[in-house]
Coordinates of C-alpha atoms in Angstrom, one line a residue:
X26 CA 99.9 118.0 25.0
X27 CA 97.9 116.0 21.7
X28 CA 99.8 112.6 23.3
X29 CA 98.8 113.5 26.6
X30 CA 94.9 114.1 25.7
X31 CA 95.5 111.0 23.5
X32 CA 96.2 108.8 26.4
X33 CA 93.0 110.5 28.3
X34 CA 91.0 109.3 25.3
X35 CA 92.9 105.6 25.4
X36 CA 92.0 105.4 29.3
X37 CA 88.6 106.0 28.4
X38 CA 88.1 104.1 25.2
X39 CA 89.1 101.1 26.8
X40 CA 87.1 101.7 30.2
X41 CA 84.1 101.9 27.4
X42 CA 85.2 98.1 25.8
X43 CA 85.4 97.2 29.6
X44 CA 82.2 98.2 30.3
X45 CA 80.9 96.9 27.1
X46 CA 81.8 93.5 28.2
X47 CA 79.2 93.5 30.9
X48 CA 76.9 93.3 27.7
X49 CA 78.8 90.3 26.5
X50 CA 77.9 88.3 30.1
X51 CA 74.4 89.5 29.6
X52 CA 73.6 87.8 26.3
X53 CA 73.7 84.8 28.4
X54 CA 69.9 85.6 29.5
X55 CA 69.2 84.2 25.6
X56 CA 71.0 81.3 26.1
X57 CA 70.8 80.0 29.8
X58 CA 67.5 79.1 30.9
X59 CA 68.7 79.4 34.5
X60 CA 71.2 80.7 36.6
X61 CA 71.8 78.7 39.8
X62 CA 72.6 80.3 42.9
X63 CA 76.0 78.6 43.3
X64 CA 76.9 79.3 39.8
X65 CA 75.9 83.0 40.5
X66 CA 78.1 83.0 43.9
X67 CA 81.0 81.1 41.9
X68 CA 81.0 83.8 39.3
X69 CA 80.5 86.5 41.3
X70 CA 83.4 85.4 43.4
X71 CA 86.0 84.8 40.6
X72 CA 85.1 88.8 39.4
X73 CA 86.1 89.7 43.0
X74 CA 89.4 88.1 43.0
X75 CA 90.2 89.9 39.5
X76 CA 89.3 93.1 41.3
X77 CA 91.8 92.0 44.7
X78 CA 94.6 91.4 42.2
X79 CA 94.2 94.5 40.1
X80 CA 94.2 96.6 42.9
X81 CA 97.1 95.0 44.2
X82 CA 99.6 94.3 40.9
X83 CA 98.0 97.2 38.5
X84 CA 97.0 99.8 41.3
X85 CA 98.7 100.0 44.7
X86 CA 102.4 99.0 43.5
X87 CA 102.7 101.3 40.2
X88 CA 101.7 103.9 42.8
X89 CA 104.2 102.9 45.1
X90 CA 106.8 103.2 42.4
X91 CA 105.4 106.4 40.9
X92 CA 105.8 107.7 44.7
X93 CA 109.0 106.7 44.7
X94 CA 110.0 108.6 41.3
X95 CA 108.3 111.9 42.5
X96 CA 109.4 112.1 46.5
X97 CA 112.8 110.2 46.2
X98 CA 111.3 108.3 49.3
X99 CA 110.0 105.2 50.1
X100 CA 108.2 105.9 53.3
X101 CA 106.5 109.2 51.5
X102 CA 105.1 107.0 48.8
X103 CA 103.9 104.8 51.1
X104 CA 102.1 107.4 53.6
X105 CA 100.6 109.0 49.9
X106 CA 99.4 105.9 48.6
X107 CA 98.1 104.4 51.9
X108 CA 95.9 108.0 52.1
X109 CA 94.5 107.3 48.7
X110 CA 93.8 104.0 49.6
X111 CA 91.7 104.9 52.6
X112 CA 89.9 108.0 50.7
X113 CA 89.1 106.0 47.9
X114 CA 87.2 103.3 50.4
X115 CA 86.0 106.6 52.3
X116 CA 84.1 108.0 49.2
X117 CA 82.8 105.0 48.5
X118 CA 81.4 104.7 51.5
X119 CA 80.0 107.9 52.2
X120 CA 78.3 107.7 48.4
X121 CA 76.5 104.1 49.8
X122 CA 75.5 106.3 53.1
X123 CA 74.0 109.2 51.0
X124 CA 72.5 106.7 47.7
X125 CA 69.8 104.3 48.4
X126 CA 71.0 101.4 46.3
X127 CA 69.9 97.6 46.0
X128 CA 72.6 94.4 46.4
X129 CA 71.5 91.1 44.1
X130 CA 70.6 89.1 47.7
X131 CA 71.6 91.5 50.6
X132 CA 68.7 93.8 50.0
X133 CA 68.7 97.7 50.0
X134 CA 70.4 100.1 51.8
X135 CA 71.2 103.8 52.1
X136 CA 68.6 106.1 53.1
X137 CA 64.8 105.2 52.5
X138 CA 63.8 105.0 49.4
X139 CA 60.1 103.1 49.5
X140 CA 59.1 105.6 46.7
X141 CA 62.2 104.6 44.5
X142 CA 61.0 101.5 42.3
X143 CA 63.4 98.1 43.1
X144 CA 65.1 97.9 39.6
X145 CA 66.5 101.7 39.7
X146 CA 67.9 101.0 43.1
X147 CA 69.5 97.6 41.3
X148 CA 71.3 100.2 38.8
X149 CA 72.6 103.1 41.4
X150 CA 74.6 100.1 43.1
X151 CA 75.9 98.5 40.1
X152 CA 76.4 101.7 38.6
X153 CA 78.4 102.3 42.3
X154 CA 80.3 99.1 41.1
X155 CA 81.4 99.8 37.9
X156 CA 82.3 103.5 38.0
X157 CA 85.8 102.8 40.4
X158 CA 86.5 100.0 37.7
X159 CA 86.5 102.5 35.0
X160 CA 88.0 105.1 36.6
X161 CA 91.4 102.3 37.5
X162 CA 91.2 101.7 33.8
X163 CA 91.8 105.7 33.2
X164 CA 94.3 105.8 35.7
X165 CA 96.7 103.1 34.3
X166 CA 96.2 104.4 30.7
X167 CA 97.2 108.2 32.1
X168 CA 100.2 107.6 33.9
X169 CA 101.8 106.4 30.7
X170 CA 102.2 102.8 31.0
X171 CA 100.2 102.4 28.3
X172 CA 100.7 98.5 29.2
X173 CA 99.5 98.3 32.7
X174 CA 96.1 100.1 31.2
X175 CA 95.7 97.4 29.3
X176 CA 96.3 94.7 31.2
X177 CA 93.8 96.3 33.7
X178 CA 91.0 97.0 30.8
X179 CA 91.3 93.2 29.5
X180 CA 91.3 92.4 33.6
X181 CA 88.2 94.1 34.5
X182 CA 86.6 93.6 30.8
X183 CA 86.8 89.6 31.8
X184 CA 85.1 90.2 35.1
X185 CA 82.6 92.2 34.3
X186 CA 81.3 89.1 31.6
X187 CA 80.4 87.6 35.3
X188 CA 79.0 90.5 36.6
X189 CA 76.7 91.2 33.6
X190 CA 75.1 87.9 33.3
X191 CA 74.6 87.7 37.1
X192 CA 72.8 91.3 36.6
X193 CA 70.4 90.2 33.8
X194 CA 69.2 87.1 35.5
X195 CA 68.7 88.9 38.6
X196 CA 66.1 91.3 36.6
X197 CA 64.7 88.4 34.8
X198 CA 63.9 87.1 38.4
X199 CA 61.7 89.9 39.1
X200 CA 59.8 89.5 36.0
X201 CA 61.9 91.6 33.4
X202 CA 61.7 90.5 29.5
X203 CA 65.0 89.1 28.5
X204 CA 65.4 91.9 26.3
X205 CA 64.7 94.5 29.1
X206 CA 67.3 92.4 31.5
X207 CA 70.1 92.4 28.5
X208 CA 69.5 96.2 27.5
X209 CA 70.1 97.1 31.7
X210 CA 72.5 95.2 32.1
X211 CA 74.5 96.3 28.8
X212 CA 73.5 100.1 30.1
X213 CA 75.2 99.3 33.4
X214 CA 78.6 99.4 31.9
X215 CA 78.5 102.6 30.7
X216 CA 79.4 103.9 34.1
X217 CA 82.6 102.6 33.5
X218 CA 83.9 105.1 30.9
X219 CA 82.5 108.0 32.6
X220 CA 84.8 106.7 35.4
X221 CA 87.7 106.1 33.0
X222 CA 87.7 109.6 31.7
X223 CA 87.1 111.2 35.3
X224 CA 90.6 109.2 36.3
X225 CA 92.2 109.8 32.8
X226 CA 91.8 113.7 33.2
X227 CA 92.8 113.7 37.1
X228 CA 96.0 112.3 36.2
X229 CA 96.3 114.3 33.3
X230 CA 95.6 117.4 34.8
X231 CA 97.9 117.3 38.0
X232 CA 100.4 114.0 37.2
X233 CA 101.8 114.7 40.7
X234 CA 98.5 112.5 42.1
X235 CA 99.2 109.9 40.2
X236 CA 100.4 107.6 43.6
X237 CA 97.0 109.2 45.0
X238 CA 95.3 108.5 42.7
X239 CA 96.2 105.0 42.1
X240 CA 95.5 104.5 45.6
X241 CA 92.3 105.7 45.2
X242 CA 91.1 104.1 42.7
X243 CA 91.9 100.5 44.1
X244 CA 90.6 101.7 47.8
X245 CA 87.4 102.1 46.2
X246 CA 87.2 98.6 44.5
X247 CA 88.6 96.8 47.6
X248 CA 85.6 98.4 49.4
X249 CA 83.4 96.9 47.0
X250 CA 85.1 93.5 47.3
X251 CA 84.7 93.7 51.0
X252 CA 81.5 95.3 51.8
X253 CA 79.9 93.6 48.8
X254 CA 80.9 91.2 47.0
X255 CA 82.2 88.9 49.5
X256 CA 79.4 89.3 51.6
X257 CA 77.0 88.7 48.8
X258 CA 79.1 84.9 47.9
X259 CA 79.1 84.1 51.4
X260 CA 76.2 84.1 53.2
X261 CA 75.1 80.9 51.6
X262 CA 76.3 77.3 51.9
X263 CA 78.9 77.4 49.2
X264 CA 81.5 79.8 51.2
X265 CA 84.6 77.5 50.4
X266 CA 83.7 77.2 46.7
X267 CA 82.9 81.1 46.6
X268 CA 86.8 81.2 48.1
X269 CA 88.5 79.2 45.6
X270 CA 86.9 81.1 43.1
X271 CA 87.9 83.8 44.3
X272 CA 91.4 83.0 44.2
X273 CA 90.9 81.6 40.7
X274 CA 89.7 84.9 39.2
X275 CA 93.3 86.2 41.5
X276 CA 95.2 84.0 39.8
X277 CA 94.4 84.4 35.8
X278 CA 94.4 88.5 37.0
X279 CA 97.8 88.2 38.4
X280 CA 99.1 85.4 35.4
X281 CA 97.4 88.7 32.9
X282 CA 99.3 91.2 34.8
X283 CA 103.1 88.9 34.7
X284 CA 102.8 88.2 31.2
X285 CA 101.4 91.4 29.7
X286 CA 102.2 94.4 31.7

């Protein structure tokens, strides 16, 4: 039991540094006087392919083989991860129906919200963002391949240095100090450990979920990637760039994943 609720606090510790790292990006605000649209879509981009090849490497084939080891059946793995993969994407969506929130160029959406001020809708959807991060961190570090969670914790910690320096020059563009724009953007990443601990302690209380759960957890950042992100790099002129990119950030996620899982 202590090296079970040790892993739970492992999953959630590094979900924390994870997070912290969007802190990291934002010191950029000090030190960058501007932050180009292209640049922004190029980073932005690279985060998402990180994301595409964590779900992919550290998410939906451990569950696949955790299905495996629990049913004694490939085609019931498959059906149980495949339903955690669509619920995951299903939760997120029905949270973006039910939260107004507010995208870096897409504008708001979600209900109305006229009387919620512009930067609070900025930090439900980031907050939206990181939380399924965290909780994939919590998830690798509680099924016991103590490994994988790090490989996915370094994985979505280099990321979210992107993320956080696209976020504070987004508030400095609506007249935030560059203090106020670091401090948000730091306090943005703290969703992720809330999420590592809320997959940490699923796992740990029923490990039967565990294919499930994996599945949820990168259901709900391939909705982001799709819904967001993607959109978000592409509906300027640098589509092609935003792709490579993409398949950059894939790339050094999937290299991370072969040489240190």
């Amino acid at each position: 039991m202590t090296s079970d609720i040790s892993i739970v606090w492992l999953g959630t510790i590094a979900s924390l540094l994870a997070g912290l790292a969007s802190g990291v990006g934002a010191l950029g605000v000090f030190l960058v006087r501007t932050l180009t649209h292209k640049l922004q879509d190029g980073m932005l981009a690279s985060a998402a392919g990180v994301m595409l090849a964590a779900s992919f490497f550290s998410l939906l084939l451990p569950g696949l083989e955790y299905g495996e080891q629990i049913t004694g059946q490939t085609w019931t793995a498959a059906l149980i991860v495949i339903f955690g993969l669509l619920s995951g994407a299903a939760a997120l969506y029905f949270v973006h129906q039910k939260l107004p929130h507010q995208h870096f160029e897409l504008g708001r959406e979600g209900p109305d919200a006229s009387y919620i001020r512009g930067i609070w809708l900025f930090i439900v959807a980031i907050t939206l963002h990181n939380f399924p991060e965290g909780m994939a961190v919590g998830v690798g570090f509680a099924g016991g391949d103590v490994n994988n969670g790090y490989v996915l914790a370094t994985g979505i910690g280099l990321q979210n240095i992107p993320e956080g320096l696209a976020v504070a020059f987004s508030l400095l563009a609506i007249n935030y100090s560059r203090i106020k724009a670091f401090g948000i953007a730091l306090m943005t990443g703290l969703a992720e450990p809330l999420g590592g601990l809320f997959g940490a302690t699923l796992v740990w209380l029923a490990e039967p979920l565990m294919p499930w759960t994996l599945g949820f957890a990168a259901g709900a950042m391939l909705f982001i990637i799709s819904n967001e992100i993607i959109p978000e790099t592409h509906h300027r002129q640098w589509k092609i760039m935003s792709t490579f990119c993409l398949m950059g950030g894939f790339s050094v996620m999937m290299f991370l994943d072969a040489t240190l899982g």
